[in-house]
Tab-separated table of C-alpha atoms in Angstrom:
chain	number	residue	atom	x	y	z
A	476	MET	CA	-24.439	119.995	133.670
A	477	LYS	CA	-20.819	118.947	133.945
A	478	THR	CA	-17.942	120.150	131.808
A	479	ASP	CA	-14.598	118.512	131.098
A	480	LYS	CA	-12.746	121.772	131.677
A	481	ALA	CA	-10.959	122.507	134.927
A	482	ARG	CA	-12.747	125.837	135.286
A	483	VAL	CA	-16.185	126.908	134.153
A	484	ASP	CA	-16.295	130.175	132.238
A	485	LEU	CA	-18.860	132.385	130.530
A	486	ARG	CA	-18.802	130.257	127.380
A	487	ASP	CA	-20.188	127.330	129.380
A	488	VAL	CA	-22.899	129.541	130.825
A	489	ALA	CA	-23.894	130.792	127.374
A	490	ARG	CA	-23.958	127.249	125.981
A	491	LEU	CA	-26.188	125.946	128.774
A	492	ALA	CA	-28.491	128.959	128.508
A	493	GLY	CA	-28.766	128.500	124.747
A	494	VAL	CA	-27.667	132.070	123.942
A	495	SER	CA	-24.676	133.675	122.248
A	496	LEU	CA	-21.614	134.611	124.221
A	497	GLY	CA	-22.340	138.301	123.659
A	498	SER	CA	-25.908	137.888	124.938
A	499	ALA	CA	-24.639	136.121	128.045
A	500	SER	CA	-22.124	138.886	128.670
A	501	ARG	CA	-24.750	141.595	128.256
A	502	ALA	CA	-27.115	139.723	130.573
A	503	MET	CA	-24.478	139.482	133.305
A	504	ASN	CA	-23.577	143.165	132.847
A	505	GLY	CA	-27.215	144.283	132.791
A	506	ALA	CA	-26.734	146.028	129.407
A	507	GLY	CA	-29.078	145.462	126.494
A	508	ALA	CA	-30.377	141.973	127.338
A	509	SER	CA	-34.057	141.115	127.631
A	510	ALA	CA	-35.549	139.955	130.918
A	511	ALA	CA	-36.056	136.464	129.474
A	512	THR	CA	-32.412	136.234	128.414
A	513	ARG	CA	-31.191	137.479	131.789
A	514	GLU	CA	-33.309	134.860	133.529
A	515	LYS	CA	-31.925	132.036	131.372
A	516	VAL	CA	-28.334	133.181	131.814
A	517	GLU	CA	-28.659	133.652	135.581
A	518	ARG	CA	-30.252	130.208	135.883
A	519	ALA	CA	-27.431	128.624	133.868
A	520	ALA	CA	-24.805	130.452	135.926
A	521	ALA	CA	-26.398	129.220	139.149
A	522	THR	CA	-26.542	125.652	137.815
A	523	LEU	CA	-22.850	125.721	136.937
A	524	GLY	CA	-21.855	127.585	140.071
A	525	TRP	CA	-20.255	130.347	137.987
A	526	ARG	CA	-19.648	133.826	139.310
A	527	PRO	CA	-18.162	136.771	137.369
A	528	ASN	CA	-14.499	137.401	137.988
A	529	HIS	CA	-14.126	140.496	140.150
A	530	ALA	CA	-11.090	141.751	138.277
A	531	ALA	CA	-12.938	141.402	135.004
A	532	GLN	CA	-15.870	143.229	136.523
A	533	ALA	CA	-13.614	146.073	137.518
A	534	LEU	CA	-12.197	146.247	134.015
A	535	ARG	CA	-15.676	146.308	132.513
A	536	SER	CA	-16.702	149.070	134.872
A	537	ARG	CA	-14.078	151.269	133.197
A	538	LEU	CA	-15.605	150.866	129.743
A	539	SER	CA	-16.385	154.148	128.055
A	540	ARG	CA	-19.510	152.703	126.371
A	541	THR	CA	-18.377	154.404	123.151
A	542	VAL	CA	-17.287	152.904	119.836
A	543	GLY	CA	-15.609	154.601	116.906
A	544	CYS	CA	-16.898	154.187	113.355
A	545	LEU	CA	-14.365	155.076	110.648
A	546	LEU	CA	-16.082	155.182	107.246
A	547	PRO	CA	-14.444	156.201	103.959
A	548	ASP	CA	-16.841	158.872	102.674
A	549	ILE	CA	-19.902	160.064	104.557
A	550	GLY	CA	-20.828	162.164	101.524
A	551	ASN	CA	-21.769	158.847	99.946
A	552	PRO	CA	-25.464	158.203	100.781
A	553	LEU	CA	-24.763	154.491	101.149
A	554	TYR	CA	-22.270	155.012	103.979
A	555	ALA	CA	-24.693	157.424	105.613
A	556	GLN	CA	-27.200	154.557	105.599
A	557	VAL	CA	-24.612	152.215	107.115
A	558	PHE	CA	-23.901	154.573	110.002
A	559	ARG	CA	-27.575	155.180	110.684
A	560	ALA	CA	-28.142	151.434	110.958
A	561	LEU	CA	-25.050	151.052	113.182
A	562	GLU	CA	-26.277	153.877	115.381
A	563	ASP	CA	-29.602	152.105	115.941
A	564	GLU	CA	-27.848	148.841	116.861
A	565	PHE	CA	-25.268	150.315	119.233
A	566	LEU	CA	-27.685	152.624	121.027
A	567	ALA	CA	-29.923	149.612	121.703
A	568	LEU	CA	-26.886	147.850	123.216
A	569	GLY	CA	-26.032	150.790	125.447
A	570	TYR	CA	-23.116	152.119	123.381
A	571	LEU	CA	-22.662	155.532	121.809
A	572	PRO	CA	-21.193	155.297	118.267
A	573	LEU	CA	-19.033	158.203	117.104
A	574	LEU	CA	-18.668	158.763	113.363
A	575	ALA	CA	-15.402	159.755	111.675
A	576	ASN	CA	-15.116	160.490	107.962
A	577	GLY	CA	-11.885	159.039	106.561
A	578	ALA	CA	-12.520	160.787	103.213
A	579	ASN	CA	-10.400	158.078	101.529
A	580	ASP	CA	-7.355	159.972	102.832
A	581	LEU	CA	-4.614	157.883	104.461
A	582	GLU	CA	-3.285	160.544	106.822
A	583	ARG	CA	-6.776	161.344	107.983
A	584	GLU	CA	-7.551	157.664	108.604
A	585	LEU	CA	-4.346	157.184	110.613
A	586	ARG	CA	-5.030	160.310	112.646
A	587	THR	CA	-8.580	159.151	113.354
A	588	LEU	CA	-7.442	155.747	114.624
A	589	SER	CA	-4.903	157.489	116.867
A	590	MET	CA	-7.651	159.728	118.286
A	591	PHE	CA	-9.876	156.714	118.909
A	592	MET	CA	-7.053	155.252	121.028
A	593	GLN	CA	-6.441	158.493	122.901
A	594	ARG	CA	-10.112	158.828	123.753
A	595	GLY	CA	-10.339	155.299	125.126
A	596	MET	CA	-12.955	153.897	122.778
A	597	ASP	CA	-14.112	150.404	123.704
A	598	GLY	CA	-13.933	149.243	120.090
A	599	VAL	CA	-13.819	150.301	116.462
A	600	ILE	CA	-15.748	149.579	113.261
A	601	LEU	CA	-13.686	150.560	110.245
A	602	ALA	CA	-13.920	150.543	106.459
A	603	PRO	CA	-10.721	152.314	105.396
A	604	GLY	CA	-10.316	153.668	101.899
A	605	ASN	CA	-6.635	152.686	101.965
A	606	GLU	CA	-6.811	149.032	102.879
A	607	ARG	CA	-3.533	148.183	101.089
A	608	SER	CA	-1.476	150.782	102.925
A	609	PRO	CA	1.240	149.233	105.160
A	610	GLU	CA	0.794	152.134	107.590
A	611	LEU	CA	-2.939	151.463	107.882
A	612	VAL	CA	-2.356	147.732	108.362
A	613	GLU	CA	0.184	148.450	111.113
A	614	ALA	CA	-2.134	150.943	112.811
A	615	LEU	CA	-4.885	148.307	112.894
A	616	ARG	CA	-2.475	145.683	114.247
A	617	THR	CA	-1.427	147.894	117.143
A	618	LEU	CA	-4.883	149.076	118.173
A	619	PRO	CA	-5.315	148.376	121.902
A	620	MET	CA	-9.072	147.896	121.534
A	621	PRO	CA	-11.088	145.385	119.462
A	622	ALA	CA	-11.803	146.247	115.833
A	623	VAL	CA	-14.234	144.849	113.277
A	624	VAL	CA	-13.450	145.466	109.607
A	625	PHE	CA	-16.333	146.210	107.255
A	626	ASP	CA	-16.060	145.078	103.629
A	627	ARG	CA	-12.281	145.261	103.395
A	628	GLU	CA	-9.504	142.678	103.052
A	629	LEU	CA	-6.777	143.603	105.536
A	630	PRO	CA	-3.872	141.369	106.571
A	631	GLY	CA	-3.899	140.093	110.116
A	632	VAL	CA	-6.385	138.398	112.410
A	633	HIS	CA	-9.582	140.328	112.998
A	634	ASP	CA	-13.350	140.008	112.823
A	635	SER	CA	-14.971	141.175	109.610
A	636	VAL	CA	-18.245	141.521	107.758
A	637	VAL	CA	-17.956	141.478	103.972
A	638	ILE	CA	-20.435	142.029	101.151
A	639	ASP	CA	-20.610	139.454	98.369
A	640	HIS	CA	-20.029	141.951	95.551
A	641	ALA	CA	-18.755	139.366	93.073
A	642	ALA	CA	-21.862	137.187	93.276
A	643	GLY	CA	-24.188	140.198	93.174
A	644	VAL	CA	-22.630	141.822	90.110
A	645	ARG	CA	-22.411	138.479	88.347
A	646	ALA	CA	-26.120	137.885	88.988
A	647	ALA	CA	-27.000	141.321	87.582
A	648	VAL	CA	-24.906	140.771	84.445
A	649	GLU	CA	-26.420	137.325	83.949
A	650	ARG	CA	-29.921	138.782	84.298
A	651	LEU	CA	-29.132	141.406	81.655
A	652	MET	CA	-27.688	138.708	79.402
A	653	ALA	CA	-30.865	136.664	79.831
A	654	LEU	CA	-32.736	139.710	78.495
A	655	GLY	CA	-30.549	139.752	75.373
A	656	HIS	CA	-27.907	142.307	76.418
A	657	ARG	CA	-24.296	141.529	75.554
A	658	ALA	CA	-22.613	144.956	75.562
A	659	ILE	CA	-22.890	145.727	79.282
A	660	ALA	CA	-20.711	148.482	80.750
A	661	LEU	CA	-19.478	148.568	84.352
A	662	VAL	CA	-18.868	152.037	85.827
A	663	LEU	CA	-16.868	152.225	89.086
A	664	TRP	CA	-14.179	154.359	90.686
A	665	GLN	CA	-10.427	153.753	90.662
A	666	GLY	CA	-10.033	152.916	94.345
A	667	GLU	CA	-7.873	149.981	95.417
A	668	THR	CA	-10.608	148.593	97.641
A	669	ARG	CA	-12.263	145.229	98.026
A	670	PRO	CA	-15.662	146.342	96.607
A	671	VAL	CA	-14.027	147.566	93.378
A	672	ARG	CA	-11.942	144.415	92.943
A	673	ARG	CA	-14.812	142.050	93.685
A	674	ARG	CA	-17.269	143.854	91.413
A	675	ILE	CA	-14.861	143.609	88.496
A	676	GLN	CA	-14.294	139.955	89.371
A	677	GLY	CA	-18.048	139.244	89.267
A	678	TYR	CA	-18.442	141.138	85.980
A	679	LYS	CA	-15.688	139.145	84.288
A	680	ALA	CA	-16.966	135.877	85.770
A	681	ALA	CA	-20.401	136.433	84.194
A	682	TYR	CA	-18.868	136.775	80.733
A	683	ALA	CA	-16.585	133.791	81.274
A	684	GLY	CA	-19.537	131.725	82.433
A	685	ALA	CA	-21.430	132.652	79.279
A	686	GLY	CA	-18.452	131.735	77.093
A	687	LEU	CA	-18.121	135.322	75.884
A	688	PRO	CA	-15.080	137.610	75.740
A	689	VAL	CA	-15.036	140.388	78.316
A	690	PRO	CA	-15.770	143.661	76.477
A	691	ALA	CA	-13.646	146.779	76.951
A	692	LEU	CA	-16.517	148.468	78.767
A	693	ILE	CA	-15.155	148.978	82.286
A	694	VAL	CA	-15.014	152.668	83.230
A	695	GLN	CA	-13.288	153.862	86.426
A	696	ALA	CA	-13.682	157.476	87.554
A	697	GLN	CA	-11.114	159.274	89.711
A	698	SER	CA	-13.174	159.164	92.887
A	699	VAL	CA	-16.473	157.873	94.262
A	700	THR	CA	-18.038	161.319	93.968
A	701	ALA	CA	-16.428	162.287	90.645
A	702	SER	CA	-18.504	162.778	87.532
A	703	ALA	CA	-18.282	159.925	85.030
A	704	PHE	CA	-20.322	161.872	82.462
A	705	ASP	CA	-17.568	162.207	79.846
A	706	GLU	CA	-16.514	158.561	80.073
A	707	ILE	CA	-20.075	157.229	79.824
A	708	ALA	CA	-20.989	159.641	77.026
A	709	GLU	CA	-17.932	158.432	75.095
A	710	LEU	CA	-19.007	154.804	75.533
A	711	LEU	CA	-22.492	155.610	74.294
A	712	ALA	CA	-21.070	157.324	71.194
A	713	ARG	CA	-19.156	154.230	70.067
A	714	PRO	CA	-20.307	151.920	67.306
A	715	GLY	CA	-21.749	148.917	69.092
A	716	ARG	CA	-22.416	151.075	72.143
A	717	PRO	CA	-23.417	149.418	75.423
A	718	THR	CA	-27.099	148.611	75.720
A	719	ALA	CA	-26.899	148.307	79.509
A	720	LEU	CA	-24.955	150.022	82.293
A	721	ILE	CA	-24.149	148.898	85.835
A	722	VAL	CA	-23.052	152.020	87.716
A	723	GLN	CA	-21.738	152.680	91.203
A	724	GLY	CA	-23.657	154.842	93.639
A	725	THR	CA	-25.713	157.987	93.366
A	726	HIS	CA	-23.132	160.319	91.782
A	727	MET	CA	-22.304	157.982	88.916
A	728	LEU	CA	-25.970	157.163	88.435
A	729	ASN	CA	-26.562	160.877	87.882
A	730	SER	CA	-23.689	160.924	85.398
A	731	ALA	CA	-25.157	157.959	83.553
A	732	LEU	CA	-28.631	159.473	83.316
A	733	ARG	CA	-27.245	162.759	82.005
A	734	ALA	CA	-24.989	160.993	79.496
A	735	VAL	CA	-27.877	158.894	78.177
A	736	ALA	CA	-30.021	161.995	77.684
A	737	SER	CA	-27.154	163.938	76.084
A	738	ARG	CA	-26.902	161.306	73.357
A	739	GLY	CA	-30.604	161.490	72.614
A	740	LEU	CA	-31.148	158.056	74.120
A	741	ARG	CA	-33.804	156.882	76.561
A	742	MET	CA	-33.778	154.751	79.667
A	743	PRO	CA	-34.822	151.946	79.540
A	744	GLN	CA	-35.861	151.712	75.868
A	745	ASP	CA	-32.351	152.363	74.534
A	746	VAL	CA	-30.180	151.756	77.590
A	747	SER	CA	-31.010	149.644	80.643
A	748	ILE	CA	-29.415	150.811	83.911
A	749	VAL	CA	-28.638	149.098	87.224
A	750	ALA	CA	-27.250	151.116	90.173
A	751	ILE	CA	-25.025	149.624	92.856
A	752	GLY	CA	-26.630	150.714	96.104
A	753	ASP	CA	-30.249	151.603	96.774
A	754	THR	CA	-31.211	155.210	97.541
A	755	ALA	CA	-34.356	157.313	97.619
A	756	PHE	CA	-33.215	158.836	94.324
A	757	ALA	CA	-33.121	155.415	92.652
A	758	ARG	CA	-36.499	154.413	94.082
A	759	ASP	CA	-38.271	157.685	93.296
A	760	HIS	CA	-36.799	158.293	89.860
A	761	GLU	CA	-39.177	157.887	86.936
A	762	PRO	CA	-38.641	155.224	85.763
A	763	ALA	CA	-37.485	153.643	89.024
A	764	VAL	CA	-33.908	152.382	88.817
A	765	SER	CA	-33.026	148.711	89.306
A	766	VAL	CA	-30.395	148.215	92.019
A	767	LEU	CA	-27.899	145.934	93.642
A	768	THR	CA	-28.539	146.391	97.350
A	769	ILE	CA	-27.723	144.995	100.778
A	770	ASP	CA	-29.814	144.678	103.904
A	771	MET	CA	-28.263	147.530	105.905
A	772	ALA	CA	-29.972	146.504	109.142
A	773	ASP	CA	-28.580	142.978	108.827
A	774	ALA	CA	-25.059	144.246	108.089
A	775	ALA	CA	-25.182	146.636	111.071
A	776	ARG	CA	-26.515	143.909	113.346
A	777	ARG	CA	-23.641	141.609	112.411
A	778	LEU	CA	-21.021	144.334	112.859
A	779	ALA	CA	-22.361	145.410	116.242
A	780	ARG	CA	-22.691	141.854	117.527
A	781	LEU	CA	-19.155	140.925	116.486
A	782	LEU	CA	-17.704	144.008	118.171
A	783	VAL	CA	-19.682	143.719	121.417
A	784	ASP	CA	-18.841	140.011	121.643
A	785	ARG	CA	-15.168	140.812	121.098
A	786	ILE	CA	-15.244	143.506	123.792
A	787	ALA	CA	-16.738	140.971	126.204
A	788	GLU	CA	-14.423	138.084	125.244
A	789	PRO	CA	-11.159	139.225	123.596
A	790	GLY	CA	-9.962	135.619	123.259
A	791	LEU	CA	-12.645	134.509	120.839
A	792	PRO	CA	-11.427	133.091	117.482
A	793	ALA	CA	-11.674	135.552	114.590
A	794	ARG	CA	-14.950	135.440	112.672
A	795	ARG	CA	-15.857	136.470	109.128
A	796	GLU	CA	-19.480	136.960	108.086
A	797	ARG	CA	-20.892	137.562	104.616
A	798	VAL	CA	-23.803	139.762	103.520
A	799	GLU	CA	-25.608	139.222	100.230
A	800	LEU	CA	-25.578	141.843	97.474
A	801	ARG	CA	-29.061	141.345	96.040
A	802	TYR	CA	-30.393	142.366	92.638
A	803	GLU	CA	-33.750	144.157	92.734
A	804	GLU	CA	-35.321	144.808	89.367
A	805	ARG	CA	-37.442	147.876	88.707
A	806	ASP	CA	-38.424	149.819	85.592
A	807	SER	CA	-34.969	150.767	84.325
A	808	VAL	CA	-34.274	147.326	82.827
A	809	VAL	CA	-35.985	145.887	79.731
A	810	PRO	CA	-35.208	143.125	77.241
A	811	LEU	CA	-32.941	144.257	74.437
A	812	GLY	CA	-35.011	145.841	71.666
A	813	ASP	CA	-38.161	145.954	73.814
A	814	GLU	CA	-39.575	149.496	73.733
A	815	ALA	CA	-42.979	148.668	75.162
A	816	LYS	CA	-42.867	147.628	78.822
A	817	PRO	CA	-40.157	147.144	81.448
A	818	ALA	CA	-39.111	143.583	82.209
A	819	GLY	CA	-40.943	143.785	85.527
A	820	ARG	CA	-41.008	146.243	88.383
A	821	ARG	CA	-40.281	144.820	91.793
A	822	ARG	CA	-40.585	147.339	94.577
């Protein structure tokens, strides 16, 4: 194989071997690549006459084999799931992931990023709770190691994996509308984060697409873990109360269930409920709660691959990957006015 470039590099080897750049790098470093992949990469390197740069090898030999994971709230079961999936991916690649809880606190997030630098992490996965903070943006810009942003919209050039919240929430609202619901409440928290903005966007888009006015049924609690009981109970006490709720996470799902019961109502006969994020609580509840969920293993795989590739080849162009937010219907959703059977349980 001949190339038009003056000098063959690892990209050419990966292309000839038919593997990703990250896989080629891992094969040459002997870290996390299968025997078959190593054989293909070594054969391609021999064909092209490529040898690893000794200076680059020396630099790689100083890698700490650790990565920092800054998540906004590890008390949230969904972020606990994210880290567990990331841990599986990074350990398989020969890296040790270290978890830091940002707690949606700016000073804590800035201090954590500074400690990651001091400890010589090879790279960082981050989902800051303060994505619009100039200080946070500047801290990310000046990081000396590669960083991959998870489900946030931060200025600057960086790799990212985002969840398609808008499409997922819109699909859930449209499904509820197809079952006759029109008064559908959306219960979130007040955070200035991408997930909140995109979920509201998808909610409004569903009503616009149906040619209906957006109802005043968006509730935003003070924090992710705050109770939304009072707000939801007040909605359910209104004339023309909502007949369906889409609620964020485990804590607000608990609030919704308690508020429904406190008003003498039943789920799903009187109020259908969809939770954003799948948990054991949602699955095991009776009736089982319909959810908007992501494939955590897929998200973690994408995050880990982007970061390891970036560690191996800092000059790669920035990449942005998208993960689907998928609606999974269970027993908590029924057609409006249907008190007999759920619309269909899908485990």
